[in-house]
Each structure stands twice: as structure tokens, then as C-alpha cells.
GROMACS .gro file of C-alpha atoms in nm:
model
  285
    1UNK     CA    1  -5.496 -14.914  12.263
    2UNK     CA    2  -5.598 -15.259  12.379
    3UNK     CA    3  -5.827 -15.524  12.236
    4UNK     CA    4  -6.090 -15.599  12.445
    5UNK     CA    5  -6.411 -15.893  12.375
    6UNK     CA    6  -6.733 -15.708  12.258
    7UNK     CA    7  -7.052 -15.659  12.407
    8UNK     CA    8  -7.297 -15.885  12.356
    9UNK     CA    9  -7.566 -15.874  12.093
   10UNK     CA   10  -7.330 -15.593  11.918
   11UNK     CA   11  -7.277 -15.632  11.505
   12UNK     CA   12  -7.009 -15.813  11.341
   13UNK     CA   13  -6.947 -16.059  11.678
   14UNK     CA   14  -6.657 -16.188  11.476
   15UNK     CA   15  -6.437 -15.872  11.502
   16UNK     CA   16  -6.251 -15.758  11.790
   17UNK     CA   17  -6.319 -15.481  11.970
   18UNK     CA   18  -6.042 -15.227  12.064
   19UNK     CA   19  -6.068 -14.986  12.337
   20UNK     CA   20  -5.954 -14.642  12.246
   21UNK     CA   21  -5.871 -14.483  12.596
   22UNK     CA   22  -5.746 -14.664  12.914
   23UNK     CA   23  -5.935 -14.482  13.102
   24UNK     CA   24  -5.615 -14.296  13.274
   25UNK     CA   25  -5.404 -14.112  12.990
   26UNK     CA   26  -5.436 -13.977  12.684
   27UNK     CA   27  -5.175 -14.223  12.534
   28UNK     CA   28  -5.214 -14.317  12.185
   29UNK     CA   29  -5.442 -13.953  12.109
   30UNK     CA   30  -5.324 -13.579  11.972
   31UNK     CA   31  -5.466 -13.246  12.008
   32UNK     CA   32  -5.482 -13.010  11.685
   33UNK     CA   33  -5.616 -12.684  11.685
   34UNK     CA   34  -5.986 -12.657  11.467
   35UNK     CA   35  -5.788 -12.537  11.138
   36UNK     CA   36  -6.062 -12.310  10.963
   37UNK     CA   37  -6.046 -12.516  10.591
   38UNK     CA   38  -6.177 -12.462  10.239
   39UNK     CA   39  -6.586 -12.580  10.230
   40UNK     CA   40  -6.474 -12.842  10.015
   41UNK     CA   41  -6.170 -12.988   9.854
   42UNK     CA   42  -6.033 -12.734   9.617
   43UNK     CA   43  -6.261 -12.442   9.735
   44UNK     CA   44  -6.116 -12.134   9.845
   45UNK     CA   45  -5.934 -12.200  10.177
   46UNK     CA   46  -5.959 -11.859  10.458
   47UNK     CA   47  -5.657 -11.627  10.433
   48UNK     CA   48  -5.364 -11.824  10.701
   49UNK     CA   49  -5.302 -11.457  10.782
   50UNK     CA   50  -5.624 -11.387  10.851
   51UNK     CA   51  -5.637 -11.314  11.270
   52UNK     CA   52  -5.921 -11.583  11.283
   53UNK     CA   53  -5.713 -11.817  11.153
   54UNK     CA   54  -5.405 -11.693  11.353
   55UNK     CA   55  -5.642 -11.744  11.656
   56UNK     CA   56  -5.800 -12.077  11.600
   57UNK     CA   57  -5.403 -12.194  11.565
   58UNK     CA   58  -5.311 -12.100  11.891
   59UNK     CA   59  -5.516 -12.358  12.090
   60UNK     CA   60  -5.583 -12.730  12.043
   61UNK     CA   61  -5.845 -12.698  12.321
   62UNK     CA   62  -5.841 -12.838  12.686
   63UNK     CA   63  -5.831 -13.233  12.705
   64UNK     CA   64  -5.802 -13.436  13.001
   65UNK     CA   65  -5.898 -13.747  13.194
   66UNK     CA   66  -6.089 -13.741  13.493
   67UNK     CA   67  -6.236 -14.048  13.620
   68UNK     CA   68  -6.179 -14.234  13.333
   69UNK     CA   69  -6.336 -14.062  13.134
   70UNK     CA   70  -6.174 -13.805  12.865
   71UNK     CA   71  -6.314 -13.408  12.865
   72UNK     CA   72  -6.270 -13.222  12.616
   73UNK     CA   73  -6.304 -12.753  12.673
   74UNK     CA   74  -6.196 -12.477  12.564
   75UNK     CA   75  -5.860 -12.379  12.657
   76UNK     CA   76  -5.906 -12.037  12.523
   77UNK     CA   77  -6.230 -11.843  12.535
   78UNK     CA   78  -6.451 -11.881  12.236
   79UNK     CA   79  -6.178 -12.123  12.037
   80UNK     CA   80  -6.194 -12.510  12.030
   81UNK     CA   81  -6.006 -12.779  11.877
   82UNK     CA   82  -5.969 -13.170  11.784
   83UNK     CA   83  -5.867 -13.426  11.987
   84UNK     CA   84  -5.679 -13.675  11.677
   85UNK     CA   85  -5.657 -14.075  11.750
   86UNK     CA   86  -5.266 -14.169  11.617
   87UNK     CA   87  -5.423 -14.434  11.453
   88UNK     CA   88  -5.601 -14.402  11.106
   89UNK     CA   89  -5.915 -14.644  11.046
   90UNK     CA   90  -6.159 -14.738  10.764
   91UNK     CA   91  -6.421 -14.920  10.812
   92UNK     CA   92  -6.554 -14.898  11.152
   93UNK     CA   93  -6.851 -14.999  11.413
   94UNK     CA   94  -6.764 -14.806  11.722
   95UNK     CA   95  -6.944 -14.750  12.022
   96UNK     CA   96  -6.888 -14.466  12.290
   97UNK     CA   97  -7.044 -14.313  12.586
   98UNK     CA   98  -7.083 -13.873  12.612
   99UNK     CA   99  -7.238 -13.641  12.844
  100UNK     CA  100  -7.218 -13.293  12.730
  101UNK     CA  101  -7.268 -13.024  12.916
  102UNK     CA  102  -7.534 -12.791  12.772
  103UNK     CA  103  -7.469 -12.547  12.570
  104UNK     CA  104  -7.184 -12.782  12.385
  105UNK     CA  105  -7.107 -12.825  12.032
  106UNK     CA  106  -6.931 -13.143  11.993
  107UNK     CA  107  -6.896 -13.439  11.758
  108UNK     CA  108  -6.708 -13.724  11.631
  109UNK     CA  109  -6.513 -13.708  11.359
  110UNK     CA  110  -6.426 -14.004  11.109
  111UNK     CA  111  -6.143 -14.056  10.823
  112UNK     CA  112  -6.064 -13.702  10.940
  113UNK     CA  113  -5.721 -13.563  10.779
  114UNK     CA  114  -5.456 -13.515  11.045
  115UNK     CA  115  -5.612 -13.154  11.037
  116UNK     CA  116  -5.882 -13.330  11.228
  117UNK     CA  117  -6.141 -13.009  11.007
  118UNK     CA  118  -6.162 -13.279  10.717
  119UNK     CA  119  -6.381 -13.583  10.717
  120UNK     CA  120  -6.746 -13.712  10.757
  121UNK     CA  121  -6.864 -13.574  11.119
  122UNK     CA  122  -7.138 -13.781  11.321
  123UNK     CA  123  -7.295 -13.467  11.518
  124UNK     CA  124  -7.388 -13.434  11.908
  125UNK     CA  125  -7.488 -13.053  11.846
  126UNK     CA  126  -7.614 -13.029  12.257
  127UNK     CA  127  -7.716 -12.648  12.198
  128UNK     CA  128  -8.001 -12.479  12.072
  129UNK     CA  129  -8.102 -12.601  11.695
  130UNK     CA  130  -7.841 -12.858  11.714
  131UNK     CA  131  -7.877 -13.209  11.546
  132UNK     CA  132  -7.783 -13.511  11.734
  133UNK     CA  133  -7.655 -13.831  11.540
  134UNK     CA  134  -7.728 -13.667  11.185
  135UNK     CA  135  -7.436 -13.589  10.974
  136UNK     CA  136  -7.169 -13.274  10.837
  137UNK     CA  137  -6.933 -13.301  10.567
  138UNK     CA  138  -6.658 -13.117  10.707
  139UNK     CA  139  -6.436 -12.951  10.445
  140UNK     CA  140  -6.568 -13.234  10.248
  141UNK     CA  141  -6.855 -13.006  10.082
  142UNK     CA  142  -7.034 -12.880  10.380
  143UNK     CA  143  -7.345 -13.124  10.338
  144UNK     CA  144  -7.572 -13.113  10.653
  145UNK     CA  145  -7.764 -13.437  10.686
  146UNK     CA  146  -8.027 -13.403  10.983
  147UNK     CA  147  -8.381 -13.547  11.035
  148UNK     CA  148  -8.449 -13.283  11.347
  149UNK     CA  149  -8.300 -12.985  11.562
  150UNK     CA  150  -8.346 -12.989  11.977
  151UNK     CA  151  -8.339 -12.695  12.239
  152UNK     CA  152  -8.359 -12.699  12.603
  153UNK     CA  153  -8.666 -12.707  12.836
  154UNK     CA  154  -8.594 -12.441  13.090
  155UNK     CA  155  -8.754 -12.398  13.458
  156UNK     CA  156  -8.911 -12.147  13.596
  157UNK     CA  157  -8.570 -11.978  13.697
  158UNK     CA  158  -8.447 -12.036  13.282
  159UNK     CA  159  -8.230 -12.310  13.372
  160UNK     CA  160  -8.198 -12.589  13.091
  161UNK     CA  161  -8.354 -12.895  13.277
  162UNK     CA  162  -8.425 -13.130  12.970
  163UNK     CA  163  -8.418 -13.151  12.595
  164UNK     CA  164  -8.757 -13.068  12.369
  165UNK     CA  165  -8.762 -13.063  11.963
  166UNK     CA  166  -8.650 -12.712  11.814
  167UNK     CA  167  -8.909 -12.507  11.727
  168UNK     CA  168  -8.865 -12.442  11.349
  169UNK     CA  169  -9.065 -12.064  11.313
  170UNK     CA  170  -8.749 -11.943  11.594
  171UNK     CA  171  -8.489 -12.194  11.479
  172UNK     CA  172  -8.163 -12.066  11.467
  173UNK     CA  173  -8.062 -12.323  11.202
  174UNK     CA  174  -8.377 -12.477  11.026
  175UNK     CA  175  -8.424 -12.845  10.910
  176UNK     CA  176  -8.558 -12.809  10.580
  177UNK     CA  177  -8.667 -13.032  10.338
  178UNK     CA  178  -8.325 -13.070  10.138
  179UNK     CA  179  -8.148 -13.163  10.446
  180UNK     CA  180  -8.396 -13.487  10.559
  181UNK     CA  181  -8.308 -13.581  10.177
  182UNK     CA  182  -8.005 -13.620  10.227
  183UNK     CA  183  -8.034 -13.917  10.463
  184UNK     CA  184  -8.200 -14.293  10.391
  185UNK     CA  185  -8.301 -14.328  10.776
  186UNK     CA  186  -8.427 -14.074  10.984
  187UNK     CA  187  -8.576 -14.135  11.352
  188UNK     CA  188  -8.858 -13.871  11.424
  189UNK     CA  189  -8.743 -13.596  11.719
  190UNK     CA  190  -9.034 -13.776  11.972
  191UNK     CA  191  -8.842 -14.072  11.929
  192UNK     CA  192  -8.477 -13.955  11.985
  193UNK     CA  193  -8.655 -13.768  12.261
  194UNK     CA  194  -8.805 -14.069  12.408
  195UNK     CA  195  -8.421 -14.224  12.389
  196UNK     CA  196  -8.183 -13.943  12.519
  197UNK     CA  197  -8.120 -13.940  12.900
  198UNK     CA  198  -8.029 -13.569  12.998
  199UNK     CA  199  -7.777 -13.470  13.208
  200UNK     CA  200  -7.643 -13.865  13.196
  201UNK     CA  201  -7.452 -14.108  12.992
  202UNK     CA  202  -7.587 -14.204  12.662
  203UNK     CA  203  -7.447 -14.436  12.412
  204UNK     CA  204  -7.370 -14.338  12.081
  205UNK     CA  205  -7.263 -14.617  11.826
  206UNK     CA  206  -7.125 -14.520  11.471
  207UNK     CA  207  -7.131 -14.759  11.165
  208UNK     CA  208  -6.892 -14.608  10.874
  209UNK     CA  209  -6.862 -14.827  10.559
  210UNK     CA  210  -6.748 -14.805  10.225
  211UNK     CA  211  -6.526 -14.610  10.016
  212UNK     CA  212  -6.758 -14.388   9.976
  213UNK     CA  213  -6.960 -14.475  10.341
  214UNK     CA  214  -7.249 -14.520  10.455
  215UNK     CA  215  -7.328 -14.372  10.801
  216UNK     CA  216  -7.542 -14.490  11.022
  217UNK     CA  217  -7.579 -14.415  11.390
  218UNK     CA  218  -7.754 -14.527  11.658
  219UNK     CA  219  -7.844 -14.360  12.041
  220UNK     CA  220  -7.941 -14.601  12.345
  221UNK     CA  221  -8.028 -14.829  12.058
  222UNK     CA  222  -8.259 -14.626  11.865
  223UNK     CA  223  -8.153 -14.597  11.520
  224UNK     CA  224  -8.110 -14.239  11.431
  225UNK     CA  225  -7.980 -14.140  11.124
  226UNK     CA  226  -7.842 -14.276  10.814
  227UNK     CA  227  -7.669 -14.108  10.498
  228UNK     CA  228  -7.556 -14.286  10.198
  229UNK     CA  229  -7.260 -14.028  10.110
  230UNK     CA  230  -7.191 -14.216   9.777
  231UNK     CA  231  -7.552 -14.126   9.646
  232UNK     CA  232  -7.512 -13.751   9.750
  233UNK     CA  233  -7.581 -13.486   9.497
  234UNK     CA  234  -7.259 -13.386   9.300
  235UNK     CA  235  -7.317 -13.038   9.394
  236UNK     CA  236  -7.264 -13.125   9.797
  237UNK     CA  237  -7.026 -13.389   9.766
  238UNK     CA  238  -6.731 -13.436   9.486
  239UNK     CA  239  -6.672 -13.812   9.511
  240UNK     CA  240  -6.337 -13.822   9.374
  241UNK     CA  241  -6.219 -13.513   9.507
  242UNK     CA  242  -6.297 -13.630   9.897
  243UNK     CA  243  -6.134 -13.990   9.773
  244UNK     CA  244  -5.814 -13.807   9.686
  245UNK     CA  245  -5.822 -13.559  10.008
  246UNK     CA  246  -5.880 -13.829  10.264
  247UNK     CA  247  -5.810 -14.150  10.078
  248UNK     CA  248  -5.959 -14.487  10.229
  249UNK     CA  249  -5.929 -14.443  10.596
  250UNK     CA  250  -5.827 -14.181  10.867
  251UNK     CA  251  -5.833 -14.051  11.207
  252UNK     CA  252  -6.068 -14.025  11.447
  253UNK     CA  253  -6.115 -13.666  11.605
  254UNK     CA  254  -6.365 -13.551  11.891
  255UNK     CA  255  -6.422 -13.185  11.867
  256UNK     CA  256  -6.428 -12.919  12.091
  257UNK     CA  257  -6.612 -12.635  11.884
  258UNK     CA  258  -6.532 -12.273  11.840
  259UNK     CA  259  -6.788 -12.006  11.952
  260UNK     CA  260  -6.903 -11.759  11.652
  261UNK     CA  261  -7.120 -11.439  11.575
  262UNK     CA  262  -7.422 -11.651  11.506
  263UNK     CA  263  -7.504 -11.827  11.844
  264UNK     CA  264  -7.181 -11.692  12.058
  265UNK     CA  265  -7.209 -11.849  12.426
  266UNK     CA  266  -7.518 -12.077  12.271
  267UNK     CA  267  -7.291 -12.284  12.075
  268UNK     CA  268  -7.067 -12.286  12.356
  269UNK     CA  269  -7.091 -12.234  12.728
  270UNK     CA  270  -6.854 -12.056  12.953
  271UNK     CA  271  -6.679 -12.355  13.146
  272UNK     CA  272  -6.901 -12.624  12.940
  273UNK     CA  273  -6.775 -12.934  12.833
  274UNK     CA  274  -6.822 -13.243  12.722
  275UNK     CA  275  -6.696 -13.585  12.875
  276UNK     CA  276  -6.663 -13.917  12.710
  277UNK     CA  277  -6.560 -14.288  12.783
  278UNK     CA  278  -6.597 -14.633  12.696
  279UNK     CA  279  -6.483 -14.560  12.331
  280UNK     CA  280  -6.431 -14.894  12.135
  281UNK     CA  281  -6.378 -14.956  11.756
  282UNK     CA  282  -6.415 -15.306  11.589
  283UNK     CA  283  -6.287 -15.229  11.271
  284UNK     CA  284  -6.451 -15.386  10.936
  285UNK     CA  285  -6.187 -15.401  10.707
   0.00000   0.00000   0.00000
């Protein structure tokens, strides 16, 4: 990893940007397999004999670099996995770029546990009622923090040919009420809509800070989303309990996700996946 002078007109000008990939190998980054965890810490954790779990530990998913760019698949039909930064970080501004195929269930996770299934996810659900930019507590209390759900526009022929807001009476996975709570910023779907270039690059920059952070993401410049975790209900997050699972800083993780009864090849595509580059961190602490 290699420091590198930020972008101009980026935050914190001050810090020093470090470039996570160079663009050629996957030096200085892990795969893990997507370890099925308890909801949250101390909850019941799945049965390691269980064949699902047995499964999702055979495969860390499919990671490469081609043309400087890292993509992430399934290695194995219907089972993901985490692709784990060596590195652990705190408080971060990073930037990245990510073109996912459609269907693709990715994300970025942030303080993750070297599980990679633990931490505060940023989501880039490219599938139908997926979120992009809101938030998931991953094995962290399961809070889902979204201001809007997208689905594909489809030709005449049914082939996905654009993005279009999700329509909530056939939603697979419904914003309600409780979930825009959960967030102090959230961009309306016309606007993220207005921002997202399909089937192309689109920058997605992260803000995480705090020992109990604050999230806040941004698209092609259009502020998206932003959760205050520290002022989430008790119920959804146990402050001290994440503090002691992940402490004050951990990895980052891109995901791969698994496929699952609810949306099978919807959440993920046969061949999809999901390509990203330019990935810098200027770290805050």
C-alpha cells in the first residue's frame, strides 16, 4: 500500500491519502470465506456443523485483477466471501470506484473482524430491492439503515438496461418507516437516480468516525446516507458489546455475497460480478 497526494477539493486536505491496490496484485489483501455469524454479539451463533455453514467455509470467493482493477465472484455457485485488507483502520475517509454487474450483492465492509461477517457495512445492494450507500450492521445487531430500494428497468426483450426506484407494493425487501429512522441524512431515490451512471464507474466515498461512528457516504458527490450508530436504539445496536467485539478499528472487507431461498439468482447472477479500483483511504486518526 502506497501513499499517494489526494484529490483535490476532497475533506481533510491535510491527511495523506493511501492507495489500497496497485492496480496489478492483490498484495497487502486476504480472502475469507462469508462465515455465517450470530445477529449480534452474544446472540446465538448457526450450528459450525450445520452443512450451510460447512459450505459457506469452503470458498473465500473468486478475486482477481484485471486491468487494474480488482473483481470480486463467486468461486462456487451460490456461495460468496470477503476480500480482508491486512491492515486494520479507524477512522477513515475513503474513496473508491465499482461497477457491478447486475444482479450483484456487494458492499464494503468497515472495522470488520478478521471474519470479515462483523462490522458496520456501507451497502451497493445492485439487485432488485437493494439499497445503495445506506447501511447494515453485520453481526453487529442486524440494523438496516436505508432511505430507498432500486430495481432494474428492463427492455422490451427483459434485459436490465438502467436502474428505477423499487416499487414498495412488490418489494422484495420494503423500506419502512423504522429503517429511514435510523439514519440523520437521507438523499431521496430521484436524486441517487439522477447521480448513478449504469453500467459505468461510479464513485463511492465513505466517511467512518468515532468510536461509536458516524457514517456517511457519498455517490458521484451526492450525499446519500448518513447513520449516527452511537444514537441507535439499544434494541438494534449494544454499544458496548460491538466496542468489545471489534474494538476501535479493523479491516476493511469487500464482499462477494451468497445466494439464498429468498431472491436465489436475484441476489446474485450466474457469472456476475463486481469490479473495483481506485480505492484510497486517508485515515483520521
Amino acid at each position: 500500500m502506497r501513499d499517494v497526494a489526494g484529490p483535490p477539493g476532497r475533506s481533510a486536505p491535510s491527511f495523506v491519502a493511501t492507495a489500497l491496490f496497485d492496480g496489478v496484485t492483490l498484495d497487502g489483501w486476504h480472502a475469507v470465506p462469508r462465515t455465517p455469524v450470530a445477529a449480534r454479539p452474544g446472540g446465538p451463533a448457526p450450528d459450525p456443523a450445520s452443512p450451510a455453514v460447512r459450505d459457506a467455509l469452503a470458498t473465500g470467493g473468486a478475486w482477481s485483477v484485471v486491468d487494474g482493477a480488482v473483481v470480486g465472484g463467486q468461486e462456487r455457485r451460490g456461495l460468496g466471501g470477503y476480500l480482508v485488507s491486512d491492515e486494520v483502520f479507524g477512522d477513515v475517509d475513503l474513496t473508491v470506484l465499482v461497477r457491478p454487474d447486475w444482479p450483484a450483492d456487494t458492499g464494503i465492509m468497515l472495522r470488520a473482524s478478521a471474519l470479515g461477517s462483523q462490522g458496520y457495512q456501507v451497502l451497493v445492494d445492485h439487485r432488485p430491492s437493494g439499497s445503495i450507500g445506506g447501511f447494515y450492521g453485520n453481526g453487529i445487531g442486524g440494523f438496516h439503515a436505508v432511505g430507498f430500494a432500486v430495481d432494474a428497468v428492463r427492455d422490451a426483450g427483459g434485459r436490465a438496461v438502467g436502474l428505477t426506484e423499487d416499487d414498495p407494493v412488490t418489494s422484495r425487501e420494503p423500506v419502512t418507516p423504522e429503517k429511514r429512522a435510523l439514519l440523520t441524512h437521507a438523499a431521496s431515490a430521484e436524486a441517487f437516480l439522477a447521480a448513478w451512471r449504469w453500467d459505468d464507474w461510479n464513485e463511492l466515498r465513505i466517511r467512518c468516525v468515532g468510536e461509536w461512528p458516524v457514517l456517511t457516504t457519498w455517490v458521484n458527490g451526492l450525499l446519500v446516507a448518513e447513520c449516527d450508530t452511537g444514537a441507535l436504539p439499544p434494541d438494534r445496536f449494544d454499544r458496548a458489546a460491538v466496542r468489545a467485539l471489534l474494538g476501535r478499528a479493523g479491516h476493511i472487507a469487500l464482499e462477494v455475497h451468497d445466494n439464498d431461498p429468498a431472491l436465489g439468482d436475484e441476489r446474485w447472477g450466474p457469472g456476475a460480478v463486481v469490479r473495483w479500483r481506485d480505492l484510497r483511504v486517508v485515515r483520521l486518526d
